[in-house]
Coordinates of N, CA and C in Angstrom, one line a residue:
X1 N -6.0 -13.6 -106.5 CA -7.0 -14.7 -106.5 C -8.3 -14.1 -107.0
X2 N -9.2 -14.6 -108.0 CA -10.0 -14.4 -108.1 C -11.6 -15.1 -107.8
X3 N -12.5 -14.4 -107.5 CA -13.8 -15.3 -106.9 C -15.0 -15.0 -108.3
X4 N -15.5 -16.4 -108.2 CA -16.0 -16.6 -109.0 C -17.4 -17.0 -108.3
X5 N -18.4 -16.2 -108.7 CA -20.0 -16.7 -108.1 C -20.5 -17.4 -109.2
X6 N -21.4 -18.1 -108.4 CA -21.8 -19.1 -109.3 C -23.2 -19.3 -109.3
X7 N -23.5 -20.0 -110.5 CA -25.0 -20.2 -110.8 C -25.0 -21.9 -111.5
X8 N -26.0 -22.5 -110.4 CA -26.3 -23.9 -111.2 C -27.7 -24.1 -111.3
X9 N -27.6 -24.8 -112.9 CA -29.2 -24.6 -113.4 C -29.8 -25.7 -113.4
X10 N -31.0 -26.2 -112.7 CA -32.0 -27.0 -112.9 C -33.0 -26.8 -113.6
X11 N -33.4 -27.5 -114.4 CA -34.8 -27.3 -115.0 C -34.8 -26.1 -115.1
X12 N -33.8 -25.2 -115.8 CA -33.8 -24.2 -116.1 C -34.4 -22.8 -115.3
X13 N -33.6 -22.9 -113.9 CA -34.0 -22.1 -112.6 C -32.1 -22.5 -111.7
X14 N -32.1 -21.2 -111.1 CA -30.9 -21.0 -110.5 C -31.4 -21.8 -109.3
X15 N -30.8 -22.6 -108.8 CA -30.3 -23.4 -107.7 C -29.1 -23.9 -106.7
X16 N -29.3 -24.5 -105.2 CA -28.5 -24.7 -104.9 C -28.9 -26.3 -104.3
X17 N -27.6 -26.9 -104.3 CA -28.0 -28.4 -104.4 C -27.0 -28.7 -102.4
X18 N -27.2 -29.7 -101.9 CA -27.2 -29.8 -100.6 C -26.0 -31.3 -100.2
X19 N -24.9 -30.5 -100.1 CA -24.0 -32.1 -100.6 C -24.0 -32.9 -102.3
X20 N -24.4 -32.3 -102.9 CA -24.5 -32.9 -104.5 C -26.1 -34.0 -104.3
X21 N -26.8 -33.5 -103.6 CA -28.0 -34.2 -103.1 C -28.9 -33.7 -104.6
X22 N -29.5 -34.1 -105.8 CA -30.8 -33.5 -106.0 C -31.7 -33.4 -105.6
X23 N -31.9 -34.4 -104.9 CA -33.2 -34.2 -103.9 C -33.4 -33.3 -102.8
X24 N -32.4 -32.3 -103.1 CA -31.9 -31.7 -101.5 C -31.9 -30.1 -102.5
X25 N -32.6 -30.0 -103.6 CA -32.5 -28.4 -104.2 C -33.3 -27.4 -104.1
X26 N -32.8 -26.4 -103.9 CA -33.8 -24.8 -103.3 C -33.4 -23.9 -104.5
X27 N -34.3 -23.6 -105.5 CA -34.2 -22.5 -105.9 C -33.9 -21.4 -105.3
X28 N -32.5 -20.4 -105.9 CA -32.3 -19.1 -105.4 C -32.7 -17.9 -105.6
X29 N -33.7 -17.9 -107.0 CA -33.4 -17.0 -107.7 C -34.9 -17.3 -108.6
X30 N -35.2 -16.5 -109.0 CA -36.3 -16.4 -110.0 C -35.9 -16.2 -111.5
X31 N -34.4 -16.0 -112.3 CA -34.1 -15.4 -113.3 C -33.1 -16.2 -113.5
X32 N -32.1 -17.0 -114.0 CA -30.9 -17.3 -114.2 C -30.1 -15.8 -115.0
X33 N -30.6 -15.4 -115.9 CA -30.0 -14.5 -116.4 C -29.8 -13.1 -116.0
X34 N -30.6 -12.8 -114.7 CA -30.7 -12.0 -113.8 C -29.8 -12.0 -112.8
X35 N -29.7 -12.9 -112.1 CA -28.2 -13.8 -111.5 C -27.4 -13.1 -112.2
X36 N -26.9 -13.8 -113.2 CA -25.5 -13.7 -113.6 C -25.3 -12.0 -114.4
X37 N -26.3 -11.2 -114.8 CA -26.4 -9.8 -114.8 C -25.8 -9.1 -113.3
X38 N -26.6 -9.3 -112.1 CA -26.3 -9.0 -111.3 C -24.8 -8.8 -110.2
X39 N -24.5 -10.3 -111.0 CA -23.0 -10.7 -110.3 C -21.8 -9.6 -111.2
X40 N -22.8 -9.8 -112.7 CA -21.6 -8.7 -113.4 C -21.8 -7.2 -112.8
X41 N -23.1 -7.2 -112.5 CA -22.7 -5.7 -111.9 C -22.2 -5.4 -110.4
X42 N -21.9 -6.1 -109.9 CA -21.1 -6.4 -108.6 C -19.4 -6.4 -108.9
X43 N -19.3 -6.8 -110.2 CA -17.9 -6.3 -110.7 C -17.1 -7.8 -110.8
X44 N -17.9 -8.6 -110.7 CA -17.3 -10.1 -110.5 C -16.6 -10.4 -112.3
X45 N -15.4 -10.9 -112.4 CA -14.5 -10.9 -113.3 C -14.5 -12.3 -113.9
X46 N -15.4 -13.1 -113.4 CA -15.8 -14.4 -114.2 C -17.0 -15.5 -113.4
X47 N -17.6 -16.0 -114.1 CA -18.4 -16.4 -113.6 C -18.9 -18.4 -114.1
X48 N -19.3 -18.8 -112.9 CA -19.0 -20.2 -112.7 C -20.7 -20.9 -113.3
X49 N -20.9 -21.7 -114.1 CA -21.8 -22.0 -114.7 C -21.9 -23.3 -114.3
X50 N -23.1 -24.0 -114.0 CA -23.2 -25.6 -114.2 C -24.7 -26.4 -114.4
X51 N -24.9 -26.9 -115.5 CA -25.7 -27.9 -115.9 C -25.7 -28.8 -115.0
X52 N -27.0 -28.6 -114.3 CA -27.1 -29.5 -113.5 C -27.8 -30.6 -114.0
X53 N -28.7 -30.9 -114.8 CA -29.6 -32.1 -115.3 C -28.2 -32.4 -116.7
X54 N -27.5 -31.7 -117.0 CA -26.5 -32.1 -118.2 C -26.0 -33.0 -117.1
X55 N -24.9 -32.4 -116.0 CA -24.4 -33.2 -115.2 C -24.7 -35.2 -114.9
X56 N -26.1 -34.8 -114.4 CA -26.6 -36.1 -114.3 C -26.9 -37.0 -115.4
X57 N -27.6 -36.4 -116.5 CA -28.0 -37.0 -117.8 C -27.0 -37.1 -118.7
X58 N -25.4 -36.2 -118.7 CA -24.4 -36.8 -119.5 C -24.3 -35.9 -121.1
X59 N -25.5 -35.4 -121.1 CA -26.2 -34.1 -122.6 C -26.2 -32.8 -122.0
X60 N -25.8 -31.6 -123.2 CA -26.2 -30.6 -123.0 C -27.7 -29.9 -122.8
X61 N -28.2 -30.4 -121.1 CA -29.5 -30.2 -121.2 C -30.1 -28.5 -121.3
X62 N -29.3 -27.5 -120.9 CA -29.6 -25.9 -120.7 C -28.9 -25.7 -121.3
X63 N -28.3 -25.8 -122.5 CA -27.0 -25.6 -123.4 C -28.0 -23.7 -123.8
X64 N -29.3 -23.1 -124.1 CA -29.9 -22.4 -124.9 C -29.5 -21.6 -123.7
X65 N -29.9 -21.6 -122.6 CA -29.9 -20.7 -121.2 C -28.0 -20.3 -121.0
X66 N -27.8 -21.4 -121.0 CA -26.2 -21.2 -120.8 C -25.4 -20.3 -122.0
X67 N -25.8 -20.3 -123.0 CA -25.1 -19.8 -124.5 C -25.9 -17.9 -123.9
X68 N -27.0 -18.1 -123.7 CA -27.8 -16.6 -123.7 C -27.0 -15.9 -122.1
X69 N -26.3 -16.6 -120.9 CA -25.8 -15.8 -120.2 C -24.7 -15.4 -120.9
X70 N -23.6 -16.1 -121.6 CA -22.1 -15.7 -122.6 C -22.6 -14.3 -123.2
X71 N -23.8 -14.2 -123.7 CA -24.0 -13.6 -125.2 C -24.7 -12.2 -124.2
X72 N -25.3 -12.4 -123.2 CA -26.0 -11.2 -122.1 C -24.6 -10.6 -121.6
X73 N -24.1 -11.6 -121.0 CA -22.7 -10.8 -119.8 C -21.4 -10.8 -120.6
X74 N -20.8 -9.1 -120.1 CA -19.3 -9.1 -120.6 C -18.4 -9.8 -119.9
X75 N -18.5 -10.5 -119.4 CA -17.6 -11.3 -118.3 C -16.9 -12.3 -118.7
X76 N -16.1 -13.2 -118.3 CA -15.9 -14.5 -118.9 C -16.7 -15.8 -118.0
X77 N -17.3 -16.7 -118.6 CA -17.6 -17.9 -118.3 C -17.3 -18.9 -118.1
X78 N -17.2 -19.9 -117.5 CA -16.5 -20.9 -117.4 C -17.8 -22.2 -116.8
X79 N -18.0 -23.3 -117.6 CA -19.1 -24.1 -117.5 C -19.0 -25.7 -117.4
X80 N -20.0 -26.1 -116.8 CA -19.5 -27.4 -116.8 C -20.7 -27.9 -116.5
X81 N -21.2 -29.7 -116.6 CA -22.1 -30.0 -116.5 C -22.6 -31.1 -118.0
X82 N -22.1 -32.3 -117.9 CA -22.4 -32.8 -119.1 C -21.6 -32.7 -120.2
X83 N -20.6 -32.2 -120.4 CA -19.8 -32.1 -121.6 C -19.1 -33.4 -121.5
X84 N -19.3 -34.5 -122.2 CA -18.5 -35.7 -122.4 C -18.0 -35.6 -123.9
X85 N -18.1 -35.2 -125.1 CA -18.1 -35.1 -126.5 C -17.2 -34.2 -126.8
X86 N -16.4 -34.6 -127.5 CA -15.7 -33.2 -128.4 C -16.6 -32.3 -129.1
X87 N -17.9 -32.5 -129.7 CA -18.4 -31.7 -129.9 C -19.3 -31.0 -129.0
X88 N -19.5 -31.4 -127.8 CA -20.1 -30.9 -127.3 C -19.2 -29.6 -126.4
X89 N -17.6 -30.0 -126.4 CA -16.3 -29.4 -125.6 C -16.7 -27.8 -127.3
X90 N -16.8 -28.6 -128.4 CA -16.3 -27.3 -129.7 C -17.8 -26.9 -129.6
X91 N -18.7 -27.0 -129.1 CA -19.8 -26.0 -128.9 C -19.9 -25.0 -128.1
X92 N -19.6 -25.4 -127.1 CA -19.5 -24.5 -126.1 C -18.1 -23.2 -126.8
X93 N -17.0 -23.7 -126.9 CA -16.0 -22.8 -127.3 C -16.7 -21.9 -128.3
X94 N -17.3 -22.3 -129.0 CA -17.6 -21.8 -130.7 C -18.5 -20.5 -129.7
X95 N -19.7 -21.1 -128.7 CA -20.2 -20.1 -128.9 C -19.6 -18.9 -127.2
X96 N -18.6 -18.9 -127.4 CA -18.2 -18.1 -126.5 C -17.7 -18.0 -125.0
X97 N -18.0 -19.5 -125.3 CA -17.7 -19.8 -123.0 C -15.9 -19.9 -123.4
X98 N -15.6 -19.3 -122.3 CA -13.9 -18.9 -122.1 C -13.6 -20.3 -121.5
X99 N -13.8 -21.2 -120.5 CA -13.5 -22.2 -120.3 C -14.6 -23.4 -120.2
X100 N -14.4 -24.5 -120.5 CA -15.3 -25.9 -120.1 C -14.7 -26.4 -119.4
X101 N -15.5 -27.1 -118.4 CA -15.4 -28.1 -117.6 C -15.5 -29.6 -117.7
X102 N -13.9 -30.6 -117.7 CA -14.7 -31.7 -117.9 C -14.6 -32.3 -116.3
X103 N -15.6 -33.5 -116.3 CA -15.8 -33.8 -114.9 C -15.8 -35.5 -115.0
X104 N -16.3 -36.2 -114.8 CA -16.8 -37.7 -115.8 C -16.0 -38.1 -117.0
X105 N -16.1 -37.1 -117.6 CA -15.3 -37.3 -119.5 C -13.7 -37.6 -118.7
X106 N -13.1 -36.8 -118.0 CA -11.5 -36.7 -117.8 C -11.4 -38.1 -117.0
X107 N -12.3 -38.7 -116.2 CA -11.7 -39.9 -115.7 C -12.6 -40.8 -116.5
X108 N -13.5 -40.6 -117.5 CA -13.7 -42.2 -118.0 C -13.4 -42.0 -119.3
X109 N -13.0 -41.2 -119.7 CA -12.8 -40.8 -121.3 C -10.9 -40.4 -121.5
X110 N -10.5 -40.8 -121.2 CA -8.6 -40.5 -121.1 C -8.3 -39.5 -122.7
X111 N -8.8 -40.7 -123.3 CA -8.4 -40.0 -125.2 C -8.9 -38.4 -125.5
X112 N -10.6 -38.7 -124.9 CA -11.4 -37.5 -125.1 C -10.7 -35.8 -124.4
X113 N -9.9 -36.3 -123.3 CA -9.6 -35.5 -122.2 C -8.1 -34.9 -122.7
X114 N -7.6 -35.5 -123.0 CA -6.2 -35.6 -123.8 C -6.3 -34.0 -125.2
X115 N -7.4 -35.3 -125.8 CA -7.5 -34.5 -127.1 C -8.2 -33.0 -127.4
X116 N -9.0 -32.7 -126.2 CA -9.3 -31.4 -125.7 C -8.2 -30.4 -125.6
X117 N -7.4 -31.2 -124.4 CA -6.4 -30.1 -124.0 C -5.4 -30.0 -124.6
X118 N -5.4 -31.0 -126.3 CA -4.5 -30.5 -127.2 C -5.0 -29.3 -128.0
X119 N -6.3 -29.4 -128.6 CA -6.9 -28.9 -129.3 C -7.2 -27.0 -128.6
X120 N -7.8 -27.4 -127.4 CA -8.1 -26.0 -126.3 C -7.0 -25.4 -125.5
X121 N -5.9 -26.3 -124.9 CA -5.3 -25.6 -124.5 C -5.7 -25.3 -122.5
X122 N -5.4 -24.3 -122.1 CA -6.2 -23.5 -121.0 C -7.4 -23.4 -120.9
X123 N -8.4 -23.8 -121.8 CA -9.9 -23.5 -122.2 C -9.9 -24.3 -121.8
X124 N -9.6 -25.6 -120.7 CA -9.9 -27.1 -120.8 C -9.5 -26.9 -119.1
X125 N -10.7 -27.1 -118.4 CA -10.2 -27.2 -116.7 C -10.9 -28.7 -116.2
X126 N -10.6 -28.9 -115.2 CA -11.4 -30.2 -114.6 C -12.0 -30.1 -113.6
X127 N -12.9 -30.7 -113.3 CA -13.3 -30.6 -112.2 C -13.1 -31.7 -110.8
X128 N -12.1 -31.4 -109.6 CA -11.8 -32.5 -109.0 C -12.6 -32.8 -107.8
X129 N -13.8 -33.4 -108.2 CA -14.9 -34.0 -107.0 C -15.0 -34.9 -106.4
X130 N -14.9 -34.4 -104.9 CA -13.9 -35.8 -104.3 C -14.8 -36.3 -102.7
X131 N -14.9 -37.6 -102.7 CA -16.3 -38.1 -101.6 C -14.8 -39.2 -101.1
X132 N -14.6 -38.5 -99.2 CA -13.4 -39.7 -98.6 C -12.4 -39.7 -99.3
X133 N -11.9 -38.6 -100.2 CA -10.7 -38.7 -100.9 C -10.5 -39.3 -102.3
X134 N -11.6 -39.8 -102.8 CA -11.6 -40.5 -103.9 C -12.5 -39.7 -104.8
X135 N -12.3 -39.2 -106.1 CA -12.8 -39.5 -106.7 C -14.4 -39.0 -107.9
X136 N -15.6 -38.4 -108.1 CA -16.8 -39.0 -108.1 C -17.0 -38.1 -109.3
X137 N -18.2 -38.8 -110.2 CA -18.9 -38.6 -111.9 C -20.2 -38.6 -111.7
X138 N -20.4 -38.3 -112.6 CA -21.9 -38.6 -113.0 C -22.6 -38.0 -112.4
X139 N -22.2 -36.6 -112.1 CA -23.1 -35.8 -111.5 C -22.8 -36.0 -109.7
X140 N -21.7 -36.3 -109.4 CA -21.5 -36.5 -108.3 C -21.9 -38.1 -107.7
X141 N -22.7 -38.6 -108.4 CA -23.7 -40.1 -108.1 C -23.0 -41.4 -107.7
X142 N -21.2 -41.2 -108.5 CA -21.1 -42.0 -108.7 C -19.2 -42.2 -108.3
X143 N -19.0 -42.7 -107.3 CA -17.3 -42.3 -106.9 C -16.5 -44.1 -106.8
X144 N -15.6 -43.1 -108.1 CA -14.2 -44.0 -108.6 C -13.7 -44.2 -107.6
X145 N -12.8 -45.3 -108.0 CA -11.6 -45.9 -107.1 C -10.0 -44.7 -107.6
X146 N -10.2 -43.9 -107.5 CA -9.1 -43.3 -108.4 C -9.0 -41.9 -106.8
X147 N -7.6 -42.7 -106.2 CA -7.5 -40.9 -104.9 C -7.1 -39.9 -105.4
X148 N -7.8 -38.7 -105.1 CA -7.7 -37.0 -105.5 C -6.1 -36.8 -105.9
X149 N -5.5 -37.1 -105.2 CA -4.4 -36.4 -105.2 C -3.2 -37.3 -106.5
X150 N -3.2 -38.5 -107.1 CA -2.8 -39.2 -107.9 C -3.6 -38.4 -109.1
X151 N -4.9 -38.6 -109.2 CA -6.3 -37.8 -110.3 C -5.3 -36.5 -110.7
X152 N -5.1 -35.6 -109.8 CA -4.4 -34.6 -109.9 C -3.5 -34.3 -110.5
X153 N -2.4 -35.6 -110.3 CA -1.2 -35.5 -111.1 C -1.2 -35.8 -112.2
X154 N -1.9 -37.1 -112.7 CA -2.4 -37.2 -114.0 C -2.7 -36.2 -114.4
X155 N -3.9 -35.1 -114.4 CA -4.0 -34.5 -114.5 C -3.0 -32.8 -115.1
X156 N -2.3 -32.9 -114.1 CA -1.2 -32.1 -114.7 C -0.2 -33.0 -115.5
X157 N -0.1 -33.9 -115.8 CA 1.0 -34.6 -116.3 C 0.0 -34.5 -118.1
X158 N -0.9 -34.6 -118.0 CA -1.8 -34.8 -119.5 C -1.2 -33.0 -119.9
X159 N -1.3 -31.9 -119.0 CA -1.6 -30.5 -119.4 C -2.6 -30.0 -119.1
X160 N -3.3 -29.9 -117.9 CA -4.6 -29.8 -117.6 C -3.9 -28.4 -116.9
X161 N -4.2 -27.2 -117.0 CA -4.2 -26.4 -116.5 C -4.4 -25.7 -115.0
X162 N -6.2 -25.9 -114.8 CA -7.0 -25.7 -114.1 C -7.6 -26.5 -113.5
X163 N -7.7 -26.8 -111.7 CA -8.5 -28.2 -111.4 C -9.3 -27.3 -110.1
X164 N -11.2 -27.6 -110.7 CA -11.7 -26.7 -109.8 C -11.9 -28.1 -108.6
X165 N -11.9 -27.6 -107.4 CA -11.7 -29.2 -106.6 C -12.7 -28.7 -105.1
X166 N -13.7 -29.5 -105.2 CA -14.6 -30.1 -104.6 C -14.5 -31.0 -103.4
X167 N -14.7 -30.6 -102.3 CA -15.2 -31.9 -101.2 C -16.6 -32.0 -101.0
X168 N -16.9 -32.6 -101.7 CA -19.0 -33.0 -101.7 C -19.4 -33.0 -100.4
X169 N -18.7 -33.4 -99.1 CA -19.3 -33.5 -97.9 C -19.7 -32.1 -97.9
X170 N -18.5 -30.8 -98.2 CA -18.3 -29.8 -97.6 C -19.7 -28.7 -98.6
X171 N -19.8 -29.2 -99.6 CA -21.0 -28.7 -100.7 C -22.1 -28.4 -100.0
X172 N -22.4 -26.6 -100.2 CA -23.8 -26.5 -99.7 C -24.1 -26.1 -98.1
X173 N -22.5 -26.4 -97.6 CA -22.8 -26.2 -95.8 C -22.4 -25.6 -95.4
X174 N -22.0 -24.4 -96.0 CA -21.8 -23.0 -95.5 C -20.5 -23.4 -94.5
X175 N -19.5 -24.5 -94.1 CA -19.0 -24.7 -93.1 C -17.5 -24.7 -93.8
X176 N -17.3 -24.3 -94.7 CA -16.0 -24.4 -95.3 C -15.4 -25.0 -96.3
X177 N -14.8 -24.9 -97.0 CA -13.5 -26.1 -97.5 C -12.8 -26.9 -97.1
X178 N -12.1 -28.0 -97.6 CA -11.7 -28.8 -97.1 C -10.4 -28.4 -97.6
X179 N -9.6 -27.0 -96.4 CA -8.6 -26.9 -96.4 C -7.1 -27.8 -96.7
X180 N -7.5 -28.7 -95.8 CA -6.3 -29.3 -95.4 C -6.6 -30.4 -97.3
X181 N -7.2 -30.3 -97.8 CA -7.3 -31.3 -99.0 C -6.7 -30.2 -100.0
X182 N -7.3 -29.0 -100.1 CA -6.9 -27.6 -101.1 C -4.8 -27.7 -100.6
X183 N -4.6 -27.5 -99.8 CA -2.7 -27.4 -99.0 C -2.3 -28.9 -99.6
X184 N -2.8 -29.5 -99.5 CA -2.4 -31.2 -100.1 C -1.8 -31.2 -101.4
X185 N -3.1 -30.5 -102.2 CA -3.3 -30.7 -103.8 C -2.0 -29.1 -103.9
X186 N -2.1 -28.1 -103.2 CA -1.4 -27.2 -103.8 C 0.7 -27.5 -103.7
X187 N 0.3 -28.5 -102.6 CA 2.0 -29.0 -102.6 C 2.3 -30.3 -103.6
X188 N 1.0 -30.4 -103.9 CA 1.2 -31.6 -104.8 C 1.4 -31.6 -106.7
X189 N 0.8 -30.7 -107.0 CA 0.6 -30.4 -108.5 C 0.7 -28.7 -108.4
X190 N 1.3 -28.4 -109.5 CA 1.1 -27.1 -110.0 C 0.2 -26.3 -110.8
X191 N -0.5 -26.5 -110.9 CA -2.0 -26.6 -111.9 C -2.6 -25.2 -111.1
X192 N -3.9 -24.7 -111.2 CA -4.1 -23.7 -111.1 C -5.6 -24.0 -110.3
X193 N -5.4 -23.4 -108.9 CA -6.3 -24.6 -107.4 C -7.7 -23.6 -107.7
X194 N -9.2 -23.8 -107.9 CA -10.2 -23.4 -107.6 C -10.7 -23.7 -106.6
X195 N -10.8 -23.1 -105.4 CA -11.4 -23.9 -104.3 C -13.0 -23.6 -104.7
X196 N -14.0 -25.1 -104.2 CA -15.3 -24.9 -104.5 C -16.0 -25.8 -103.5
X197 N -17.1 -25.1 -102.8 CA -18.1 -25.9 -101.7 C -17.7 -25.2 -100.4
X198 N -18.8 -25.0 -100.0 CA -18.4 -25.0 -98.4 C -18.2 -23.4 -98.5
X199 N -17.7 -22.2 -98.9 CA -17.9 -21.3 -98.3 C -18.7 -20.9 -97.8
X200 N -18.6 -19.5 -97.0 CA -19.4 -18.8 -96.2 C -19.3 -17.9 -95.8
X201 N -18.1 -17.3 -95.5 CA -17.9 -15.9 -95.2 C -16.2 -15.7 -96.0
X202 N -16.0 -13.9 -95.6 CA -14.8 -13.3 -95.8 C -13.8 -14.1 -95.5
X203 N -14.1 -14.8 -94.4 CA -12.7 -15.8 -93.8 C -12.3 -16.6 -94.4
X204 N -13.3 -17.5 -95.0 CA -12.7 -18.1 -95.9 C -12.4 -18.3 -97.1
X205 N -12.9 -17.2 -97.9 CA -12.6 -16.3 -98.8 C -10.6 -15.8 -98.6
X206 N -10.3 -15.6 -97.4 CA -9.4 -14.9 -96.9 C -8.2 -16.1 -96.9
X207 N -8.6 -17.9 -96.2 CA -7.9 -18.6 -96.1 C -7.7 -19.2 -97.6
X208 N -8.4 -19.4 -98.1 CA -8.1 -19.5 -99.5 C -6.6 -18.3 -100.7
X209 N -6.9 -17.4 -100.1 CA -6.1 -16.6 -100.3 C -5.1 -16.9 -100.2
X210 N -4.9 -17.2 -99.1 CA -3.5 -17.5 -97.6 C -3.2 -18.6 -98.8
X211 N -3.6 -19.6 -98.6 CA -2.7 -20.8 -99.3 C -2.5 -20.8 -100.6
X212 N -2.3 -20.0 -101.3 CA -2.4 -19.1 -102.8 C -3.3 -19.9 -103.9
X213 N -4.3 -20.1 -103.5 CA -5.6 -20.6 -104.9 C -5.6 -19.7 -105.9
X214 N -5.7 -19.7 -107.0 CA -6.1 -19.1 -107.8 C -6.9 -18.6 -108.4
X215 N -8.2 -19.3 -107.2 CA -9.7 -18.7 -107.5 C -10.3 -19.6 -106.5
X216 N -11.6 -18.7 -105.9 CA -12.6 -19.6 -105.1 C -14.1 -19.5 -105.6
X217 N -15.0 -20.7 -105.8 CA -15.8 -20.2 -106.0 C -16.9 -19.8 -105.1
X218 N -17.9 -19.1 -104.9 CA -19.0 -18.8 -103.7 C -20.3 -19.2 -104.5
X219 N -21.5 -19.7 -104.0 CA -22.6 -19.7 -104.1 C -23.8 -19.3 -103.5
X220 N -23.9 -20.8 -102.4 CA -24.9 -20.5 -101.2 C -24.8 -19.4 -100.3
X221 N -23.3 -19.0 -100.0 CA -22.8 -17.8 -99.2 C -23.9 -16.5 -99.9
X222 N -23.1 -16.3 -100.9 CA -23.7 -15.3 -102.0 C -25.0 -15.3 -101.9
X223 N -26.1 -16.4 -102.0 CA -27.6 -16.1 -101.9 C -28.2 -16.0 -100.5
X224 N -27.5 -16.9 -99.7 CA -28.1 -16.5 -98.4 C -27.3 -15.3 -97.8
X225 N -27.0 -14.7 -98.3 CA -26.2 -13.6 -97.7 C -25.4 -13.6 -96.5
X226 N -24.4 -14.8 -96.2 CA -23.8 -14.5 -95.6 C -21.8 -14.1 -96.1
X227 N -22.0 -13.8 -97.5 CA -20.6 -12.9 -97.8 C -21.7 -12.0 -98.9
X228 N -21.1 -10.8 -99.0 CA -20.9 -9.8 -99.8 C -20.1 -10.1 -100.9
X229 N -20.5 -9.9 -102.0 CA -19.5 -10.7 -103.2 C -18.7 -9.4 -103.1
X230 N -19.2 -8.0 -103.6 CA -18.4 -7.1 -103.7 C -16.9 -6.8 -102.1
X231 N -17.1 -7.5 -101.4 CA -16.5 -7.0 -100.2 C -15.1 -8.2 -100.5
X232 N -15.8 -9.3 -101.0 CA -15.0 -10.6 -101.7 C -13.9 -10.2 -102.6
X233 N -15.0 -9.3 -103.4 CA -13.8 -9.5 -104.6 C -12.7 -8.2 -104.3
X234 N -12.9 -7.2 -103.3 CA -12.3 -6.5 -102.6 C -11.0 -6.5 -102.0
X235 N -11.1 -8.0 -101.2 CA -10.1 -8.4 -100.6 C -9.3 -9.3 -101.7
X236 N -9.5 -9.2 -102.5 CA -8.9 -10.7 -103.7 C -7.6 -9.7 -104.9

């Protein structure tokens, strides 16, 4: 399993957002590019990127900040936040991010999502953000009638490789994952599980393991220090 720390950019500043709340954001960091230098010298083996104002606005709004962490860190990247466009999916590739994220585009754009993962392949993951089991776009703002675990199989049924999956309640509260949702989706589709939100310590770091994910991501743990990334990627 691999753990993936993460950095989301506002207004071009590393942040952490509070249940997908914007009104609820605390800068972490004084540097974005310092962040994700850091994490590489912690020994972290890939790293989780997200446009937060792209997110909500739907455009590549930190597309210059995001291209300059690729081109600073030897690591691999993996981004998301606003990519609805094939060209905006063949920008990012061109300039070096190992995977995109679509989030919004995969449930309201079917063709767009399709034609990605013919074109990319594995470079093409989704993001599955989910509010009561259903569903949510547009920066989190906005939740479909469409349940996680159907999303999913589509999902793998198109060739989606990778589904990083989200419980928005659990975002930002240090209180966990939504285990019993991550054991659901892993008996349910074969795809490749990113657990994301809610960590906080080794433990859960540890239960994620247990149910064989493929990666988890850490944040707010990481900045408020309550996991050691190095001790993380240790046990992984």
């Amino acid at each position: 399993m691999i753990v993936l720390p993460a950095i989301d950019i506002l207004d071009g500043k590393p942040v952490r957002l509070y249940q997908g709340d914007y009104g609820q954001s605390k800068c972490v960091a004084d540097d974005v590019l310092v962040c994700a230098k850091n994490f590489e010298a912690a020994n972290a083996c890939y790293l989780h990127v997200v446009d937060l104002n792209g997110a909500k606005e739907g455009s590549r709004v930190n597309e210059d900040l995001i291209c300059e962490i690729v081109k600073t860190c030897d690591i691999p990247v993996e981004v998301g936040g606003g990519i609805r466009t094939m060209s905006a999916i063949d920008f990012y590739i061109e300039n070096g991010v190992s995977r995109v994220i679509l989030g919004t585009s995969a449930i309201q754009d079917y063709c767009l999502l399709k034609d990605a993962v013919s074109k990319y392949g594995s470079k093409i993951a989704v993001g599955l953000d989910c509010k009561d089991g259903y569903v949510c776009t547009s920066g989190w703002l906005e939740t479909s009638k469409e349940y996680y675990l159907d999303f999913a199989k589509r999902m793998e049924e198109i060739g989606v490789k990778t589904l990083i999956c989200t419980d928005i309640s659990k975002d930002g509260t240090l209180q966990g994952p939504n285990f019993e949702m991550l054991e659901a989706l892993k008996n349910h589709v074969s795809c490749n599980l990113i657990a994301s939100g809610g960590i906080r310590d080794l433990s859960h770091i540890q239960t994620c393991k247990e149910l064989g994910l493929y990666g988890v991501i850490a944040g707010k743990a990481i900045y408020e220090k309550t996991l050691d990334l190095k001790e993380a990627l240790s046990i992984c």
